[in-house]
PDB file of C-alpha atoms in Angstrom:
ATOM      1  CA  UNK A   1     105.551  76.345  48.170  1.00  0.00           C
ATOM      2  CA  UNK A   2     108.596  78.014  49.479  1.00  0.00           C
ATOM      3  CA  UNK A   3     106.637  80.841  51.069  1.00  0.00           C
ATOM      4  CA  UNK A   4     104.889  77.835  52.778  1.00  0.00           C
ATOM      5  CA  UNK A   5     107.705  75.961  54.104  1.00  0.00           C
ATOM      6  CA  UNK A   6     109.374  79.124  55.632  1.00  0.00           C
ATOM      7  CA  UNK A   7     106.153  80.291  57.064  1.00  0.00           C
ATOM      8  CA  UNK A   8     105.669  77.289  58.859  1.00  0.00           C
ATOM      9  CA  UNK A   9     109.720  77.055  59.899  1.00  0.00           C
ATOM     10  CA  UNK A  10     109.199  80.379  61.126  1.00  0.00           C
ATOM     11  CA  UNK A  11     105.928  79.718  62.905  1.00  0.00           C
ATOM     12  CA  UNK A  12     107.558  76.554  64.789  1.00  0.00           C
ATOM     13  CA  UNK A  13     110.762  78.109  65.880  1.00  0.00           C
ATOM     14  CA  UNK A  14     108.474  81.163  67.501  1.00  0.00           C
ATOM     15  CA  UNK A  15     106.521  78.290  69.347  1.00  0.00           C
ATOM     16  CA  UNK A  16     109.402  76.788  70.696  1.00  0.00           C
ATOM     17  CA  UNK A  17     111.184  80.068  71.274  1.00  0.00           C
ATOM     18  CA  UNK A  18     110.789  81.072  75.146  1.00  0.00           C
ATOM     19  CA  UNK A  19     108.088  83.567  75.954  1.00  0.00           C
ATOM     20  CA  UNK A  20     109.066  87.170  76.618  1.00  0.00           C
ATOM     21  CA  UNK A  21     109.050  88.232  79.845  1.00  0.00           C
ATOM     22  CA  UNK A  22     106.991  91.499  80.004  1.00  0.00           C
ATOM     23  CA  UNK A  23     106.046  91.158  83.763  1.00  0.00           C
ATOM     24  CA  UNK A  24     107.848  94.664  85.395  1.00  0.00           C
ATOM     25  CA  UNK A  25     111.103  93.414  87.118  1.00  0.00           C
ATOM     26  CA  UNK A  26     111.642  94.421  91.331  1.00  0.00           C
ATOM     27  CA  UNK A  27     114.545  94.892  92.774  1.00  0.00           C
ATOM     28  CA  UNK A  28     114.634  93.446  96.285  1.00  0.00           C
ATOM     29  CA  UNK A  29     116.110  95.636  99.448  1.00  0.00           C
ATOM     30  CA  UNK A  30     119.127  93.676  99.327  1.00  0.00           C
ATOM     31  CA  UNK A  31     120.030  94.682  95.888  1.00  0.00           C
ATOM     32  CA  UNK A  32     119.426  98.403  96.514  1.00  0.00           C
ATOM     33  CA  UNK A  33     121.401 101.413  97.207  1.00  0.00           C
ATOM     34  CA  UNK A  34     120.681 102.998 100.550  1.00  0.00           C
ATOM     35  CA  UNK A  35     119.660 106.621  99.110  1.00  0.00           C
ATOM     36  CA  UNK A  36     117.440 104.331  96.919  1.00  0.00           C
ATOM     37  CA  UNK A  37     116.044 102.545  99.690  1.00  0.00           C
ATOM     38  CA  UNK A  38     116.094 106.036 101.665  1.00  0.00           C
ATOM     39  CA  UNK A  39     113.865 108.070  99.160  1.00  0.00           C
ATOM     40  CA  UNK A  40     110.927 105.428  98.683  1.00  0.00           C
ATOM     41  CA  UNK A  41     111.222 105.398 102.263  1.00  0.00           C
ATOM     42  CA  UNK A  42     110.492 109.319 101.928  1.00  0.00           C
ATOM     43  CA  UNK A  43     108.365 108.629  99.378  1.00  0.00           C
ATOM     44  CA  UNK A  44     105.832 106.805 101.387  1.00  0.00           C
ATOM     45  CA  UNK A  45     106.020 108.654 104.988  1.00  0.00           C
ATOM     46  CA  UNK A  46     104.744 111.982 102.602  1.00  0.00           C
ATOM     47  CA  UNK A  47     102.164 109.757 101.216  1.00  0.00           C
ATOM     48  CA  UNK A  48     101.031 108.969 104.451  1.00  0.00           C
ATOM     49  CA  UNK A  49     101.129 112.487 106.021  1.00  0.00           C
ATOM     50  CA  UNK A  50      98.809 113.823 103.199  1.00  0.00           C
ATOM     51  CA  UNK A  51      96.923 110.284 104.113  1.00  0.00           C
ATOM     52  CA  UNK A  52      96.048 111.014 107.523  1.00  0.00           C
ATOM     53  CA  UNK A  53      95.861 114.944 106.844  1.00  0.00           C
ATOM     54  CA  UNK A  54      92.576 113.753 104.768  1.00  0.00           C
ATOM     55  CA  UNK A  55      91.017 111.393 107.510  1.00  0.00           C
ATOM     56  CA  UNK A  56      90.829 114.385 109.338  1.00  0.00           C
ATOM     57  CA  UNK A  57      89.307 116.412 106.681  1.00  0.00           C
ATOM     58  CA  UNK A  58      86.906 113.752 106.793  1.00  0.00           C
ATOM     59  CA  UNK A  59      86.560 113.227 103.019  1.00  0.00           C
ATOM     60  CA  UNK A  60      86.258 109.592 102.217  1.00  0.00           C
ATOM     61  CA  UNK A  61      86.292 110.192  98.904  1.00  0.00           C
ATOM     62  CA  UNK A  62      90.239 111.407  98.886  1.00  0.00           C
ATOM     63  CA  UNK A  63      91.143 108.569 101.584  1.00  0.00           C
ATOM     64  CA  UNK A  64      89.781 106.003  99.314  1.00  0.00           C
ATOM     65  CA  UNK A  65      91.865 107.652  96.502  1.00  0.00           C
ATOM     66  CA  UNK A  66      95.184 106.248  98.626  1.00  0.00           C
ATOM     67  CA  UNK A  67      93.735 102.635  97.865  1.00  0.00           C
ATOM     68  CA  UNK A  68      93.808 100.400  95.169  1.00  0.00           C
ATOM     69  CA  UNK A  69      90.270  99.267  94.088  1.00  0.00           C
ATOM     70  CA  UNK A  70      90.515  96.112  92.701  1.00  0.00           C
ATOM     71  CA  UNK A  71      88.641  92.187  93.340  1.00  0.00           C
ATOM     72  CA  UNK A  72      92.325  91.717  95.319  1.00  0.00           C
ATOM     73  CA  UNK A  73      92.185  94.393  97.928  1.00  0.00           C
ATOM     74  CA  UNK A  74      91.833  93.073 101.382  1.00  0.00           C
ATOM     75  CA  UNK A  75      91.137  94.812 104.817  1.00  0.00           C
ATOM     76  CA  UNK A  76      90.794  93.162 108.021  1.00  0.00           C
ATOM     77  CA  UNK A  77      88.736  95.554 110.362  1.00  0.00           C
ATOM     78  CA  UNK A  78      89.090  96.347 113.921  1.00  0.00           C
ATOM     79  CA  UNK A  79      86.367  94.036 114.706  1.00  0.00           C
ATOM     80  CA  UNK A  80      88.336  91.567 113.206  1.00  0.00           C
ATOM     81  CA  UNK A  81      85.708  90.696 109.879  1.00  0.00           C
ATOM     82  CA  UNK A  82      87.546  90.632 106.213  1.00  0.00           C
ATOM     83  CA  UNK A  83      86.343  93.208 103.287  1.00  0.00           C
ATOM     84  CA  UNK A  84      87.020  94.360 100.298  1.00  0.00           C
ATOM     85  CA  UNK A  85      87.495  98.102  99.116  1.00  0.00           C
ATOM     86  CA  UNK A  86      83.644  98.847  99.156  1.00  0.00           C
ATOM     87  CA  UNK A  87      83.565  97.615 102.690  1.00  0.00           C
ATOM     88  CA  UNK A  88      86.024  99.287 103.837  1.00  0.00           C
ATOM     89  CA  UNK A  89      84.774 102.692 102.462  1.00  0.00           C
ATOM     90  CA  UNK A  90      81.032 101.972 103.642  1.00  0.00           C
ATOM     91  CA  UNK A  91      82.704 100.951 107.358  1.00  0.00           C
ATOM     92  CA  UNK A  92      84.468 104.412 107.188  1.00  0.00           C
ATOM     93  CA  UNK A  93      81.962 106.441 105.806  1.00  0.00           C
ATOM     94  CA  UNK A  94      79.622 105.831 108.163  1.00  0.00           C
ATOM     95  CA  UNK A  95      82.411 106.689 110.935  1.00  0.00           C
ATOM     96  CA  UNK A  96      82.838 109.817 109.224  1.00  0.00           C
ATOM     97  CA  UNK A  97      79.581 110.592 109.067  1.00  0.00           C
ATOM     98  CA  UNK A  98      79.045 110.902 112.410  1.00  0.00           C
ATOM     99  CA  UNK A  99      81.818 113.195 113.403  1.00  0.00           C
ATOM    100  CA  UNK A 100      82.325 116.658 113.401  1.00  0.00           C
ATOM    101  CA  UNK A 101      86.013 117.057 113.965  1.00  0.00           C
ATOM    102  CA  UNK A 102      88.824 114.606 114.285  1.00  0.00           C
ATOM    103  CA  UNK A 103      92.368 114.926 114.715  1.00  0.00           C
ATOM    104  CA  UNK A 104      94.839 111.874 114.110  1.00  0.00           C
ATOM    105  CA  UNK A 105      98.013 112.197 116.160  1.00  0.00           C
ATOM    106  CA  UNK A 106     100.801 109.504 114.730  1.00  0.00           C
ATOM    107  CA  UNK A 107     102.537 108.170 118.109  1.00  0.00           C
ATOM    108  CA  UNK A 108     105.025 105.631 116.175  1.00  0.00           C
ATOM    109  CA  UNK A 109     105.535 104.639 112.651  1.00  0.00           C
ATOM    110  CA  UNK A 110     107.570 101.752 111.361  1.00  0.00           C
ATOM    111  CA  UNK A 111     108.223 101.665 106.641  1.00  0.00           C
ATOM    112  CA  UNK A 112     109.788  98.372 105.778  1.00  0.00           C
ATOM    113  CA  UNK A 113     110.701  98.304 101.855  1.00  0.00           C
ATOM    114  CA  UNK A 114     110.387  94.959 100.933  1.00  0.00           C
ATOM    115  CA  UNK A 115     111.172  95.509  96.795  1.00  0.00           C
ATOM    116  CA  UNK A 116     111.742  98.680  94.939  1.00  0.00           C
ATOM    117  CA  UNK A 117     107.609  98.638  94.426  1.00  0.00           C
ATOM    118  CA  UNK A 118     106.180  96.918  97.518  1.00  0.00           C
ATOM    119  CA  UNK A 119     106.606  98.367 101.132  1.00  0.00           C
ATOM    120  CA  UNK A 120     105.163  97.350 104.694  1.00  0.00           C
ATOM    121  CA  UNK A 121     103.743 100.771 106.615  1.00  0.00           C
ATOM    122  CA  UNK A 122     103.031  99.596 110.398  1.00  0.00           C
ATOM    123  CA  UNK A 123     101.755 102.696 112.140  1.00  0.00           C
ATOM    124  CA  UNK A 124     100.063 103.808 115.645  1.00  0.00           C
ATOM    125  CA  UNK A 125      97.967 106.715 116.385  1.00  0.00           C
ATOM    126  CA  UNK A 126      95.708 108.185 119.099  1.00  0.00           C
ATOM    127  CA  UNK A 127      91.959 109.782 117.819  1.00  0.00           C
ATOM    128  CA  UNK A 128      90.143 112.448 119.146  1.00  0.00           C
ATOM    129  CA  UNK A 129      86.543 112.981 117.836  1.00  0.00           C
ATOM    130  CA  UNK A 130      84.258 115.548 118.395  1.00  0.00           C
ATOM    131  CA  UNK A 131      80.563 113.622 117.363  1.00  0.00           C
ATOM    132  CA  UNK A 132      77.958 115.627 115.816  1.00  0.00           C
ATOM    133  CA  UNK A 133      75.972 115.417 118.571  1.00  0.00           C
ATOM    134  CA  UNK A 134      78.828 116.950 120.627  1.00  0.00           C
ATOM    135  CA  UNK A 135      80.391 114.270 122.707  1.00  0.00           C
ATOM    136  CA  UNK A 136      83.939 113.956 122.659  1.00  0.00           C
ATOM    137  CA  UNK A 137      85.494 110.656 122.272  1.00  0.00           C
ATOM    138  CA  UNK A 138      89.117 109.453 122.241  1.00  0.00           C
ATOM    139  CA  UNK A 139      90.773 106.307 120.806  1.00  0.00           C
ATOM    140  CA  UNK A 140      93.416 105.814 123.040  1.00  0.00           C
ATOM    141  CA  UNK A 141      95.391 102.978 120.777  1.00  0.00           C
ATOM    142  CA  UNK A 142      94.637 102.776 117.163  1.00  0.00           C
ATOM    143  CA  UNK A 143      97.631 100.612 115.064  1.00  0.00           C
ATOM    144  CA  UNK A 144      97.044 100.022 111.168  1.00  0.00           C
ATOM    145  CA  UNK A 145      99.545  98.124 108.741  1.00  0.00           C
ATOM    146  CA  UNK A 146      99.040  99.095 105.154  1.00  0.00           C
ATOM    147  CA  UNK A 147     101.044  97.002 102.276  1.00  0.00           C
ATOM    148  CA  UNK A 148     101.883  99.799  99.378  1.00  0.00           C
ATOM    149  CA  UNK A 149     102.473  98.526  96.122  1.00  0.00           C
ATOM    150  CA  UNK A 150     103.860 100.541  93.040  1.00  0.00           C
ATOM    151  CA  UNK A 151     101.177 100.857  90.740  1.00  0.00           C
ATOM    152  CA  UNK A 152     101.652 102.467  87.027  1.00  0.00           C
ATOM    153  CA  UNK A 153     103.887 104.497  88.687  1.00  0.00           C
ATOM    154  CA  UNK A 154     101.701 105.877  91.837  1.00  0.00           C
ATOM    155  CA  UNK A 155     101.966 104.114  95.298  1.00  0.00           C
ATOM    156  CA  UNK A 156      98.073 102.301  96.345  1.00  0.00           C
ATOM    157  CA  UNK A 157      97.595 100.254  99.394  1.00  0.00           C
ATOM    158  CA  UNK A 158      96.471  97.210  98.476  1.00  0.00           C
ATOM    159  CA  UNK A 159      95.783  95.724 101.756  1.00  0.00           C
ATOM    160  CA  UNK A 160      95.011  97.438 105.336  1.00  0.00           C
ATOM    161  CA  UNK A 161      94.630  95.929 108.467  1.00  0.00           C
ATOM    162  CA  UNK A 162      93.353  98.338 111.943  1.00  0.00           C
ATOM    163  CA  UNK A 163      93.053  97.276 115.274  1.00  0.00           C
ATOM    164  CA  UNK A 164      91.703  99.697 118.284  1.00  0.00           C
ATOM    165  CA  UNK A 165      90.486  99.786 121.226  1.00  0.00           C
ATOM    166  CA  UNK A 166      87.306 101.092 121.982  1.00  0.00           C
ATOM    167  CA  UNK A 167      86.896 104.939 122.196  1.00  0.00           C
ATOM    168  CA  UNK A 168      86.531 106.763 125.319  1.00  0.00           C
ATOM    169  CA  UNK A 169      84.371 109.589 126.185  1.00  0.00           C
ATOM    170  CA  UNK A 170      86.206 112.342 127.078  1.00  0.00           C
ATOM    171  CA  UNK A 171      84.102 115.032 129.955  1.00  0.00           C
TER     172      UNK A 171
END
């Protein structure tokens, strides 16, 4: 009967015990050293190099890689409709698919660390594509904002937003 009563005194006092937070814990920019502020900065203008080193390449399958795929990642496309991570990587491979070359040439870049595992990448390029069929096209004013979040350790862009103009032909 003893073994009862303390079982139940224990069960009640871990019910009314609060819960343990196991959710990861952020630090927010105002709490953090520069040089720690500094090398996520770093960390995520390398990321984004080898990014648009790979949408030249052409390889969707390695661009995707820099996203997260999950039911919660948005894009907004430069025709303004919402998708998901599928649409985003149909909407691209198709681009892709029709090129034979294309170089991305980063005009202005803006990283905004919001926490110590979420950070605001605002960038604007110009494109020039060489189609398969041999015309050469330009996209004179491409911008992009892609929110990075700190995943098990790895930054993934969890949402991406583009907005262009329409591509030029270039004679």
């Amino acid at each position: 009967m003893l073994a009862v009563i303390t079982a139940l005194f224990l069960f009640a006092a871990g019910c009314s015990s609060p819960a343990k937070d196991n959710d990861t814990k952020t630090t927010a920019v105002s709490a953090m050293a520069p040089e720690q502020k500094q090398a996520i900065e770093q960390e995520i203008s390398s990321l984004v190099k080898e990014f648009f080193q790979q949408v030249e390449k052409l390889d969707i399958e390695t661009c995707m890689s820099y996203f997260e795929n999950t039911p919660d990642f948005q894009a907004v496309n430069p025709d303004g409709t919402f998708g998901d991570y599928d649409a985003l990587k149909k909407l691209n491979a198709d681009g892709f698919s029709q090129m034979k070359t294309l170089s991305v040439v980063p005009t202005k870049e803006a990283i905004r660390v919001l926490t110590d595992s979420l950070v605001l990448y605002t960038f604007s390029v110009e494109q020039d594509a060489t189609l398969k069929t041999g015309q050469k096209i330009k996209y004179e004013h491409v911008a992009g904002t892609m929110l990075f979040t700190k995943i098990n350790g790895a930054w993934k862009a969890t949402f991406y937003q583009e907005s262009a103009s329409a591509p030029v032909a270039v004679k």
